[in-house]
Short mmCIF file of C-alpha atoms and ligand atoms in Angstrom, two decimals:
data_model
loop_
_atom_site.label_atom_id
_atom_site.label_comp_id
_atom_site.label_asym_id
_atom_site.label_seq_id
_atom_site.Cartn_x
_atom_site.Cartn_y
_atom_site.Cartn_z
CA UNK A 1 187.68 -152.63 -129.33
CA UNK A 2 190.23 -154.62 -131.84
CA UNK A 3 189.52 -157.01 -134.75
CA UNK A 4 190.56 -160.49 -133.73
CA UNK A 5 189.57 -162.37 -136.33
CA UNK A 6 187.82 -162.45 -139.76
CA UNK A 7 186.52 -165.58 -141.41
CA UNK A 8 185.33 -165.70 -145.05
CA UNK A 9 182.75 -168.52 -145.75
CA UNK A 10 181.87 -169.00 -149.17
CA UNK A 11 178.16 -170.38 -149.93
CA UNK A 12 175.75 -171.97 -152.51
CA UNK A 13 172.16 -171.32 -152.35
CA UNK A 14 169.79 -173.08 -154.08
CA UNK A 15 168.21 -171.30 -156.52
CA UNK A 16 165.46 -171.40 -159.41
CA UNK A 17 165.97 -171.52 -163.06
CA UNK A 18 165.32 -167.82 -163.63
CA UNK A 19 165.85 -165.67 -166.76
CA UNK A 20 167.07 -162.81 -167.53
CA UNK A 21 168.99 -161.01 -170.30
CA UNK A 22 172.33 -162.46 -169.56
CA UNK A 23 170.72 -165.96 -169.60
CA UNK A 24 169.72 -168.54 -166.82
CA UNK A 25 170.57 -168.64 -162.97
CA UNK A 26 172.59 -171.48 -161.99
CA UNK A 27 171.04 -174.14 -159.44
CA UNK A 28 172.60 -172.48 -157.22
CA UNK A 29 173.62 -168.79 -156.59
CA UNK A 30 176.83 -167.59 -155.24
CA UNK A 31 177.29 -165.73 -151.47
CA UNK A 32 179.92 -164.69 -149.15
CA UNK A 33 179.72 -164.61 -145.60
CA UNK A 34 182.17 -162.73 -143.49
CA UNK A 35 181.78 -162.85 -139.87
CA UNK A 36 184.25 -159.80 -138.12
CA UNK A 37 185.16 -161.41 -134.22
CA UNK A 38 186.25 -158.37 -132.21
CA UNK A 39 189.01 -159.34 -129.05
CA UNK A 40 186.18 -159.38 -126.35
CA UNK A 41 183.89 -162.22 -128.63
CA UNK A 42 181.96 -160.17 -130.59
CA UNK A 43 180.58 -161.27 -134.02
CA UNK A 44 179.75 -159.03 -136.60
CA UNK A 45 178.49 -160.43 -140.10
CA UNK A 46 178.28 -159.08 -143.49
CA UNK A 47 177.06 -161.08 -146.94
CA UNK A 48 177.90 -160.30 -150.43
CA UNK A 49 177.36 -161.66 -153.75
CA UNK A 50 180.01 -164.59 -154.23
CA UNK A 51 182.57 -165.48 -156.46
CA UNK A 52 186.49 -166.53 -156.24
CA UNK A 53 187.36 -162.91 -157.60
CA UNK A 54 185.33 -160.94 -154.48
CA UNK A 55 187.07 -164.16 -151.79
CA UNK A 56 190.74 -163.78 -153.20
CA UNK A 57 189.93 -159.91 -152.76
CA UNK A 58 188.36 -161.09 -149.08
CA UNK A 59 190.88 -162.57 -148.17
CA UNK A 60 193.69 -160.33 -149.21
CA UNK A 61 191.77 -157.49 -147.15
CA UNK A 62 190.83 -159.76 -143.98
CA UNK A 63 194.62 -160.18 -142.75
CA UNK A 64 195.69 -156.38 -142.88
CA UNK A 65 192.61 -155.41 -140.49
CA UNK A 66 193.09 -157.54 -138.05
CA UNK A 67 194.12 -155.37 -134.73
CA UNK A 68 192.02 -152.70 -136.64
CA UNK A 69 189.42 -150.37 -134.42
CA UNK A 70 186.17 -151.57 -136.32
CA UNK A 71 184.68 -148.18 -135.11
CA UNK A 72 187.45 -146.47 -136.96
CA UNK A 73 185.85 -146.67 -140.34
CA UNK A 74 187.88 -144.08 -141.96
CA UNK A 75 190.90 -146.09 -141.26
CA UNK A 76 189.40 -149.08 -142.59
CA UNK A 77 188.08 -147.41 -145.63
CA UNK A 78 192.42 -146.06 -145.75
CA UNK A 79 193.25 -149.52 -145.54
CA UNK A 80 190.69 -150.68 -148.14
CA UNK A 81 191.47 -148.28 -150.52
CA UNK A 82 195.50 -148.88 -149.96
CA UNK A 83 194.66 -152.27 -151.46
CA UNK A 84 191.65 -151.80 -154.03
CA UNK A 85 192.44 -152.82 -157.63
CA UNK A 86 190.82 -151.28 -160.44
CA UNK A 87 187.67 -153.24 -161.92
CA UNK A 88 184.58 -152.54 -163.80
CA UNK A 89 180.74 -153.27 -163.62
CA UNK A 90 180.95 -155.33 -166.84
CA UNK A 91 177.83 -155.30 -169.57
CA UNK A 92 175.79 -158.28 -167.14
CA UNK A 93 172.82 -157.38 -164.99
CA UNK A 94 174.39 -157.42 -162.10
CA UNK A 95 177.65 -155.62 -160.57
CA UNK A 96 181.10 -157.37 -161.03
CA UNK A 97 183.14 -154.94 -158.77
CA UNK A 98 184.86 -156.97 -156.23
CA UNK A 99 186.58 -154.38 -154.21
CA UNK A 100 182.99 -152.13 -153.67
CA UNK A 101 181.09 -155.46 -152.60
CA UNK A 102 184.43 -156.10 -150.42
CA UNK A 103 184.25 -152.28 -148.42
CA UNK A 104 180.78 -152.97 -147.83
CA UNK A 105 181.25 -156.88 -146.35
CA UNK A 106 183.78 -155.28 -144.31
CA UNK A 107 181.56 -152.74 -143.17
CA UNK A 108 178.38 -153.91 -142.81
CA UNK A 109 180.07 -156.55 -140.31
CA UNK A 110 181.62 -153.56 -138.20
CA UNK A 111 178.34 -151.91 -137.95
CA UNK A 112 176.60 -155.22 -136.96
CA UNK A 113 180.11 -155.79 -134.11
CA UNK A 114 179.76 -152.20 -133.24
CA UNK A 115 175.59 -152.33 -132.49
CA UNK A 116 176.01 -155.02 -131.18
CA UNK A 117 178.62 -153.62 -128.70
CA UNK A 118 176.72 -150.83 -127.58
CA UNK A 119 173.62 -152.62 -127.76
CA UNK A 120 171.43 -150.37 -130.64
CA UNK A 121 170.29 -151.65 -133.79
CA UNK A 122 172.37 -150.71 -136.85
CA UNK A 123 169.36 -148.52 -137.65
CA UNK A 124 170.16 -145.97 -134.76
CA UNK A 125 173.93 -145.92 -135.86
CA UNK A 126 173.02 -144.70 -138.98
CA UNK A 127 171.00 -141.95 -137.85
CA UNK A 128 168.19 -143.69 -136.48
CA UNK A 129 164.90 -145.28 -137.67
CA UNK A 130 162.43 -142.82 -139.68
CA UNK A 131 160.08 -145.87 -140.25
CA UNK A 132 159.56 -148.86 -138.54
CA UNK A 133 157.92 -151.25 -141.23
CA UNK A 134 160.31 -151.40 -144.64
CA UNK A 135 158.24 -152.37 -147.46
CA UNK A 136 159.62 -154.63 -150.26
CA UNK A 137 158.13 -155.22 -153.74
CA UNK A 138 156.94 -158.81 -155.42
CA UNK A 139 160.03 -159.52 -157.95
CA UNK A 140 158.85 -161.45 -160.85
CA UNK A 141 160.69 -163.75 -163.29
CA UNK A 142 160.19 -165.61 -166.88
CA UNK A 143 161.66 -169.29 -165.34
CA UNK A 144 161.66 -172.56 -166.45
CA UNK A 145 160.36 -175.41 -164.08
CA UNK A 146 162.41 -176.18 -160.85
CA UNK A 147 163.38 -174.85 -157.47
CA UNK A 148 166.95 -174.75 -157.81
CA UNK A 149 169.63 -177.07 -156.00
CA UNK A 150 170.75 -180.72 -157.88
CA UNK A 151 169.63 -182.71 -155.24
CA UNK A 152 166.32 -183.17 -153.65
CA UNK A 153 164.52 -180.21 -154.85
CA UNK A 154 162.60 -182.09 -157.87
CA UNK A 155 159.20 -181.15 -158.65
CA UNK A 156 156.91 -181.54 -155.26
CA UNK A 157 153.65 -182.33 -156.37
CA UNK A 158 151.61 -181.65 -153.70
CA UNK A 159 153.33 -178.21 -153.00
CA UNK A 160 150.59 -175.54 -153.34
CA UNK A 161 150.91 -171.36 -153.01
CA UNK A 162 154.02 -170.23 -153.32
CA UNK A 163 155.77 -173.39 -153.26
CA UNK A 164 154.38 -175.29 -156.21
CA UNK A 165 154.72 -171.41 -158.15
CA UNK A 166 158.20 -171.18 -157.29
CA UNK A 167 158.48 -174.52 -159.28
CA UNK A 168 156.49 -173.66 -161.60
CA UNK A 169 157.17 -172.48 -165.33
CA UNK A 170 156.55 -169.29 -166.22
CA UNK A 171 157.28 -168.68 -170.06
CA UNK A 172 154.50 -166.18 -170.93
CA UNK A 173 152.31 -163.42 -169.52
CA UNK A 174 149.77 -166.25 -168.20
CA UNK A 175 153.07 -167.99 -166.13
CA UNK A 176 153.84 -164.16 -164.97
CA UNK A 177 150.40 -163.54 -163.66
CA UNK A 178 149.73 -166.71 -162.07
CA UNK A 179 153.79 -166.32 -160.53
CA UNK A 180 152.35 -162.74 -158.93
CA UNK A 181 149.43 -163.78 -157.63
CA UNK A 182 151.38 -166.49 -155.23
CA UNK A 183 154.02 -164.32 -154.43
CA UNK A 184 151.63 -161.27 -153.48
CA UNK A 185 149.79 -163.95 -151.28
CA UNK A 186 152.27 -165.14 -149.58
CA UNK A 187 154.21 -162.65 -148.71
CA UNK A 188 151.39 -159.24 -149.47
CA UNK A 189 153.71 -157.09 -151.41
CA UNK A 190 152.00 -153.71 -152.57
CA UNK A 191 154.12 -153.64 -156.03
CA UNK A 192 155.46 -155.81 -158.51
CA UNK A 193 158.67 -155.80 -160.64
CA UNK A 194 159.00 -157.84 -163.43
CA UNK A 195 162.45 -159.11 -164.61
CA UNK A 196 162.54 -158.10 -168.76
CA UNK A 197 164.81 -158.90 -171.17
CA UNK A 198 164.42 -162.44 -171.43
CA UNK A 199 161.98 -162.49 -174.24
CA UNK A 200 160.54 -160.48 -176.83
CA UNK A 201 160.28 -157.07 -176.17
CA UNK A 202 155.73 -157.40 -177.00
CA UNK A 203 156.10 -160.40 -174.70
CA UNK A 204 157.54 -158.39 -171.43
CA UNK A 205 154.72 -155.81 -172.93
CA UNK A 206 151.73 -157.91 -172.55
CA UNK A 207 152.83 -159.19 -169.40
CA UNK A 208 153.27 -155.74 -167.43
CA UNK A 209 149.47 -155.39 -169.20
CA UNK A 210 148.42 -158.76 -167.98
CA UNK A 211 149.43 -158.21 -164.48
CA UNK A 212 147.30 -154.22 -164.54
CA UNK A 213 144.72 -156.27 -165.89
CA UNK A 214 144.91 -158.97 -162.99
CA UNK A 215 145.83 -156.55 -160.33
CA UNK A 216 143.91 -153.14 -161.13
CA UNK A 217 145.39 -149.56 -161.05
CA UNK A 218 146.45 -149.48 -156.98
CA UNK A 219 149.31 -151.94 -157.80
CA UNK A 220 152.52 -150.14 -158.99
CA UNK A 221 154.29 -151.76 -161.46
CA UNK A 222 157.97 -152.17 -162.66
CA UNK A 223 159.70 -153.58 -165.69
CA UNK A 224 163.15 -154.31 -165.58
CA UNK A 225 164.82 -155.39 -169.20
CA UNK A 226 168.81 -154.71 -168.05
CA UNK A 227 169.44 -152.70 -170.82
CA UNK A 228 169.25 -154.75 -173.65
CA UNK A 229 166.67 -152.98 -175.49
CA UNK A 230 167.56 -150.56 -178.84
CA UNK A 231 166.56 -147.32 -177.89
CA UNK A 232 163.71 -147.50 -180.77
CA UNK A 233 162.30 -150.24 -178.96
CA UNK A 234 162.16 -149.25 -175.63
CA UNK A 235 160.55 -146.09 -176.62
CA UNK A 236 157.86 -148.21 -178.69
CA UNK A 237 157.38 -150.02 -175.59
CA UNK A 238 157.45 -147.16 -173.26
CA UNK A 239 154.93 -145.64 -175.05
CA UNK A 240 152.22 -148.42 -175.29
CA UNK A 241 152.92 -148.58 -171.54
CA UNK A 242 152.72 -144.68 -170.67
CA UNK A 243 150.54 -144.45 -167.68
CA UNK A 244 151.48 -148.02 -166.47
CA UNK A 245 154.71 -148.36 -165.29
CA UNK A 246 155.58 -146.68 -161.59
CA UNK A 247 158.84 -146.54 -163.70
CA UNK A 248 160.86 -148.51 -166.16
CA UNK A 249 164.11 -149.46 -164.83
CA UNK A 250 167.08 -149.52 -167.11
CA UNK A 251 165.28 -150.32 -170.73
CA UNK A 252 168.89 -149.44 -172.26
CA UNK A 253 172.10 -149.50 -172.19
CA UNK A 254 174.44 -146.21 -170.88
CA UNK A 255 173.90 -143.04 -169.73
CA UNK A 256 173.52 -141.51 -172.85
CA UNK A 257 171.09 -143.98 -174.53
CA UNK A 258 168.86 -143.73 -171.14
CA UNK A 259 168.57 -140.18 -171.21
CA UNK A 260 167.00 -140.64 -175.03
CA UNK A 261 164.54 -143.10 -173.84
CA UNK A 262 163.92 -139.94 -171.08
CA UNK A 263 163.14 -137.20 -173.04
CA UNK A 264 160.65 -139.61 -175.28
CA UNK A 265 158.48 -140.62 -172.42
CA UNK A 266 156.70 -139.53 -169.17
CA UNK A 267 157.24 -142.73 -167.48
CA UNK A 268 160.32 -142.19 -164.88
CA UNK A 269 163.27 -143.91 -165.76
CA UNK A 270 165.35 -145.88 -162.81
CA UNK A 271 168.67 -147.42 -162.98
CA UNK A 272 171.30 -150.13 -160.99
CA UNK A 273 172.93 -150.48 -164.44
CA UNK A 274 174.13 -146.69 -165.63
CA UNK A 275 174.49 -144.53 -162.25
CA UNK A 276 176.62 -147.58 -160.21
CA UNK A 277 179.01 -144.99 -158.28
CA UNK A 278 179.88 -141.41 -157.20
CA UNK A 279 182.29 -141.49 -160.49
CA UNK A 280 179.08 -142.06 -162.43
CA UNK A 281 177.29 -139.03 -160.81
CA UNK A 282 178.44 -135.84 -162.79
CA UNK A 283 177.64 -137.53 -166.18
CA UNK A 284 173.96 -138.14 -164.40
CA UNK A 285 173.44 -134.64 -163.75
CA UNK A 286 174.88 -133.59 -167.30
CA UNK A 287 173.26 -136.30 -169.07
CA UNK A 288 169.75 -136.47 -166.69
CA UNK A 289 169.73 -140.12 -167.81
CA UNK A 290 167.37 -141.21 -164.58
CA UNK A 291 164.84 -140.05 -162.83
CA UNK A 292 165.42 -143.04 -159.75
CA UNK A 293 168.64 -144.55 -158.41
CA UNK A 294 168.15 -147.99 -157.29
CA UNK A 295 170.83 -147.78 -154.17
CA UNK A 296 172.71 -150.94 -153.13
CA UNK A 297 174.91 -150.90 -150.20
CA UNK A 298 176.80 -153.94 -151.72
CA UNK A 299 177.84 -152.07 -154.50
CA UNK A 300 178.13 -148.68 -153.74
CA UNK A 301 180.37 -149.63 -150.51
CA UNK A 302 178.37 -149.99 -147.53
CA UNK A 303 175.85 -147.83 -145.40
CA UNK A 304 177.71 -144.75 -145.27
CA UNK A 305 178.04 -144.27 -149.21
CA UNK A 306 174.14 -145.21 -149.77
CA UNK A 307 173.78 -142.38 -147.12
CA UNK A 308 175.03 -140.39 -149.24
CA UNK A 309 174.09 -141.64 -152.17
CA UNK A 310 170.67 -140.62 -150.48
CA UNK A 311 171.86 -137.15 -150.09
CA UNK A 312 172.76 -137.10 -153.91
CA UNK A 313 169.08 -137.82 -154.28
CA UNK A 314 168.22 -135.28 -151.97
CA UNK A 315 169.55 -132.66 -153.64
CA UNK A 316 169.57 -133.34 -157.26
CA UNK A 317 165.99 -134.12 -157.17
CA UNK A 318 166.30 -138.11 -158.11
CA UNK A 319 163.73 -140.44 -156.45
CA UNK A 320 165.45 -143.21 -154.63
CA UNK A 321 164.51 -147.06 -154.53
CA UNK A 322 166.60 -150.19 -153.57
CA UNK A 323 168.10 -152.96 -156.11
CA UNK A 324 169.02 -156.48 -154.91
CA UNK A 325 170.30 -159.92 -156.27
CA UNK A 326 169.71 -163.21 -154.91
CA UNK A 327 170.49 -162.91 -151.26
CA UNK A 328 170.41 -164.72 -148.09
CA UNK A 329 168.79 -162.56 -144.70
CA UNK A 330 171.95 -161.06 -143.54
CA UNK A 331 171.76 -158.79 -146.50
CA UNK A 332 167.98 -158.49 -145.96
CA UNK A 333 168.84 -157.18 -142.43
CA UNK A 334 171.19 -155.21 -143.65
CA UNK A 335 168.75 -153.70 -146.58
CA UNK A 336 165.96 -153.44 -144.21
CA UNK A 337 168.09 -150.95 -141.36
CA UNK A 338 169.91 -149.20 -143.90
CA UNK A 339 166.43 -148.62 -145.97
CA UNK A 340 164.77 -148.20 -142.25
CA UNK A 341 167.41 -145.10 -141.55
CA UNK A 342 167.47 -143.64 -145.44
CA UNK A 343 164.39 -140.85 -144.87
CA UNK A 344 163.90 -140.41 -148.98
CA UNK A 345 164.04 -143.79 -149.75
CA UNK A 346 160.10 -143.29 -151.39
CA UNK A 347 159.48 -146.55 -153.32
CA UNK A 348 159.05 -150.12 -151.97
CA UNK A 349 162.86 -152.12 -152.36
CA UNK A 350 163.63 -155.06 -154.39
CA UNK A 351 164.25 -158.40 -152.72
CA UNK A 352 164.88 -161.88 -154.44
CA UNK A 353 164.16 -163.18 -150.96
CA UNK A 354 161.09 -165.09 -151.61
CA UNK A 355 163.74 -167.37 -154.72
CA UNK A 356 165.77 -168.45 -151.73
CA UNK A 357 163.03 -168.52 -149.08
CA UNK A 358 163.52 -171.88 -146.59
CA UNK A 359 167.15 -171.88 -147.14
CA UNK A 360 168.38 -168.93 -145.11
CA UNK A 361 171.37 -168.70 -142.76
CA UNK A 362 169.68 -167.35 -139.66
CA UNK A 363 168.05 -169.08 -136.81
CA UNK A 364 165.08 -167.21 -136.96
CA UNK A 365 164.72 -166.04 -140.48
CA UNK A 366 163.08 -162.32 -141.10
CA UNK A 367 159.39 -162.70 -142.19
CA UNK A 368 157.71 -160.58 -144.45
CA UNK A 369 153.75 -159.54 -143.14
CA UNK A 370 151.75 -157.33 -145.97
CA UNK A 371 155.31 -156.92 -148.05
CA UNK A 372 157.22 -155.76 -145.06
CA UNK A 373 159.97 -156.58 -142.92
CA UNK A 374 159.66 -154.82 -139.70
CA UNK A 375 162.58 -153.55 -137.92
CA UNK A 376 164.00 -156.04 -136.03
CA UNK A 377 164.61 -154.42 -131.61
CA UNK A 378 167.55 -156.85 -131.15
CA UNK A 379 170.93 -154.77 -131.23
CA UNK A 380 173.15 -154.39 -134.79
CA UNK A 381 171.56 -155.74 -137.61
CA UNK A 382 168.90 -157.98 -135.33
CA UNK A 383 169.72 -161.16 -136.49
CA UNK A 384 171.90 -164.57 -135.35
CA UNK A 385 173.30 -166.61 -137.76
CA UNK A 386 172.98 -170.57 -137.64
CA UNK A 387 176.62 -171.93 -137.53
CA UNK A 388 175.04 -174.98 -138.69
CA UNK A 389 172.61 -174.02 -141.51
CA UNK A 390 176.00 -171.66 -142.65
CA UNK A 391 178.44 -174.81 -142.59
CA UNK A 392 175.42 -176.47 -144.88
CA UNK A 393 175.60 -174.37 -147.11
CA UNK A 394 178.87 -174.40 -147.41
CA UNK A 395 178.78 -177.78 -147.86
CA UNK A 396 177.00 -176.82 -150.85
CA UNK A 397 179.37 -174.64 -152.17
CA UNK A 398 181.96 -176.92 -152.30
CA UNK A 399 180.07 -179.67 -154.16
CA UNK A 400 178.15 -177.59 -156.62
CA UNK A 401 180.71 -176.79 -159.05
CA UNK A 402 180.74 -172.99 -159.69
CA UNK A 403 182.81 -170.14 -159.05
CA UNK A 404 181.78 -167.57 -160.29
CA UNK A 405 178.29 -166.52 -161.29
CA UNK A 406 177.85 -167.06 -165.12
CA UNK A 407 174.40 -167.01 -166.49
CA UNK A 408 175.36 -167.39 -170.13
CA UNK A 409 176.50 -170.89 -169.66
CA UNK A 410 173.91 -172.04 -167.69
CA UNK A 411 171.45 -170.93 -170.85
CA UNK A 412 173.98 -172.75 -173.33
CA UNK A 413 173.50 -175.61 -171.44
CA UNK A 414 169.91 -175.87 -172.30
CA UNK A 415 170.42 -173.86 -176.50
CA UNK A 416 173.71 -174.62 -177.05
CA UNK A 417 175.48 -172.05 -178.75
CA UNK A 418 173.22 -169.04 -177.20
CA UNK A 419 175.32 -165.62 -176.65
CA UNK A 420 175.06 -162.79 -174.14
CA UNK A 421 174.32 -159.91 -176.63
CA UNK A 422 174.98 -156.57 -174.60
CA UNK A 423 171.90 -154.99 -177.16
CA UNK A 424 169.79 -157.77 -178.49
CA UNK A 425 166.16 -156.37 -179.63
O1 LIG B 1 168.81 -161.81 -160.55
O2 LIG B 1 168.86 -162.17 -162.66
C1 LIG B 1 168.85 -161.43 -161.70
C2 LIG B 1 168.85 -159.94 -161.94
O3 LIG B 1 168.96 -159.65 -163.31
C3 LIG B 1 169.96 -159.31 -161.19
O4 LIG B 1 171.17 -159.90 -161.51
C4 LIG B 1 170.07 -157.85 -161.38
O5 LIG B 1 171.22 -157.39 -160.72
O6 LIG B 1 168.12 -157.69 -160.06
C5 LIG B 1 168.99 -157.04 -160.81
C6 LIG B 1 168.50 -155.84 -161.50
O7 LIG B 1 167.63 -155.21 -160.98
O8 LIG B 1 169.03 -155.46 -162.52
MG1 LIG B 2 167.70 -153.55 -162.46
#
């Protein structure tokens, strides 16, 4: 089997005015779609977070592999590696890297070709399916009002459950509890995180307190302040939350700083923000700065390397969950086999799925029932894409004005003069 053709679509999704510590979400967030065509027809198709950096670096990549064997990932990886540049995470919430979120495109999209050539779902490539249900969790945010998108996605209304909450504001641990209760009946999730770091650190406090109030003890509970709390602080907080939290995911910044915050408190400490790559793993063992990884196969390179990422896990006794950023339902296909075939993956994953729900790519878009997405029979990653609904959005794309994801501006259009501050309380 050869590569015949690659083609790079960039997209804009709509999406809600959500906060975090870096500032606001754009109308719309940023996705690439690659679609791999082998020489007998074959489409393969990986997604990754957008931006003109991770395209040019796309694009750059999609011309040498052409002719390429897409089951001869070692030689892809060679080739990929020939042409990686150096980059870095950067101080935001989520990963900058374009060359990691470019190896996994790439290879997510072979493993979709390739299952879909021998007729197995990705799951079975990978090892093969330990469960057949993947649970996600309920992924909370502080928002203002609005659905995302300019056009013709005002307030609705007459929209009730989910919809009308996804418009609605949620500023305070009221908004956050009233935000959880639509999302958990919608789409029955068995655990809530909550997206810190937006507001005062008592705020975030009383709302994981709120929600164990409004939800009782069976419903695990995560808060998630991307690392912008002083070590005093999130040890204050950790403490008046001991016995609350399933775990606290990165309260601060660096390995160092988390493994302070460790020693303080029983909670479990998790990371996507200080344990990113395999560089990253000695100074985790030396510095025991988490308890959990939060894998991403978009950012640690693809299936294999969150396989053994797993391993990692495995054997240095660190729990494993799953991290994710807005995405569209190729990259919940692709989380849901990877997370189907990862046997100590032991916590329920993130999704921002239900931010972006009714504006997916697919033709039959994945469906959560009780907080899970169950393993889809057809072969590779058991989904088709919707040439249409794609070319849509990339209408989108190309009207909407962005390039690059960039949360602090989007705040300073609403304070002017507000600032990213890599520490702030
Ligand atoms: O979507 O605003 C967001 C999140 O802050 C995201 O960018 C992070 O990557 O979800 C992420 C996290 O767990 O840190
Ligand atoms: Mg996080």
């Amino acid at each position: 089997m050869r590569i015949r053709d690659i083609h790079i679509t960039p997209v804009a999704v709509p999406d809600p005015p959500l906060l975090n510590a870096a500032g606001l979400h754009a109308p719309y967030a940023l996705r690439l779609i690659v679609e791999i065509v082998s020489a007998d027809g074959i489409a393969g198709w990986g997604e990754i977070p957008g931006g003109e950096s991770a395209r040019a670096a796309l694009e750059h990549t999609a011309e040498r592999l052409i002719g390429c064997d897409p089951w001869q990932l070692n030689t892809i990886d060679a080739v990929l590696s020939a042409l990686a540049q150096p980059d870095e995470r950067g101080a935001n919430p989520w990963d900058q890297r374009a060359w990691v979120h470019v190896k996994s495109a790439i290879e997510v999209a072979c493993y979709d070709l390739i299952g879909k050539a021998v007729e197995r779902p990705v799951a079975d490539l990978l090892g093969g399916a330990v469960r057949e249900r993947v649970p996600f969790a309920a992924y909370l945010f502080f928002k203002h009002a609005g659905a995302g998108g300019v056009h013709g996605f005002g307030r609705d209304d007459s929209a009730s459950g989910w919809a009308a909450a996804r418009q609605a504001p949620a500023l305070d641990p009221a908004g956050i509890v009233a935000q959880a209760k639509a999302m958990v009946a919608q789409y029955g999730f068995k655990s809530i995180k909550l997206k810190g770091g937006a507001f005062e650190p008592q705020v975030e406090v009383a709302s994981i307190l709120a929600l164990r109030e409004a939800f009782g003890n069976d419903m695990p509970l995560r808060l998630d302040p991307n690392a912008i709390w002083r070590v005093d602080t999130a040890i204050a907080a950790g403490k008046q939350l001991a016995g609350v939290l399933e775990y606290y995911e990165d309260p601060v910044r660096g390995q160092e700083n988390m493994a302070i915050v460790a020693r303080a408190l029983d909670t479990p400490l998790a990371t996507n923000m200080c344990t990113t790559s395999f560089a990253d793993l000695p100074g985790s063992l030396r510095q025991q700065s988490e308890a959990i990884i939060l894998s991403d196969h978009h950012f640690w390179g693809g299936f294999r390397a969150s396989l053994q990422l797993a391993r990692f896990c495995a054997v240095f006794g660190r729990g494993l969950s799953m991290h994710s950023n807005s995405h569209l339902g190729i990259s919940l296909a692709a989380m849901t086999q990877l997370a189907a075939a990862t046997p100590n993956l032991n916590f329920d994953c993130d999704t921002h799925y239900p931010w972006q729900d009714g504006h997916d790519l697919l033709t039959q878009p994945l469906a959560f029932e009780e907080g899970a997405i169950a393993l889809p029979a057809a072969p590779g990653l058991g989904i088709e894409v919707d040439r249409e609904k794609l070319a849509q959005l990339h209408q989108k794309y190309l009207h909407c004005g962005l390039s690059e994801r960039d949360d602090e501006s989007e705040m300073q259009k609403i304070q002017p003069g507000w600032r990213f501050q890599p520490t702030r309380w």
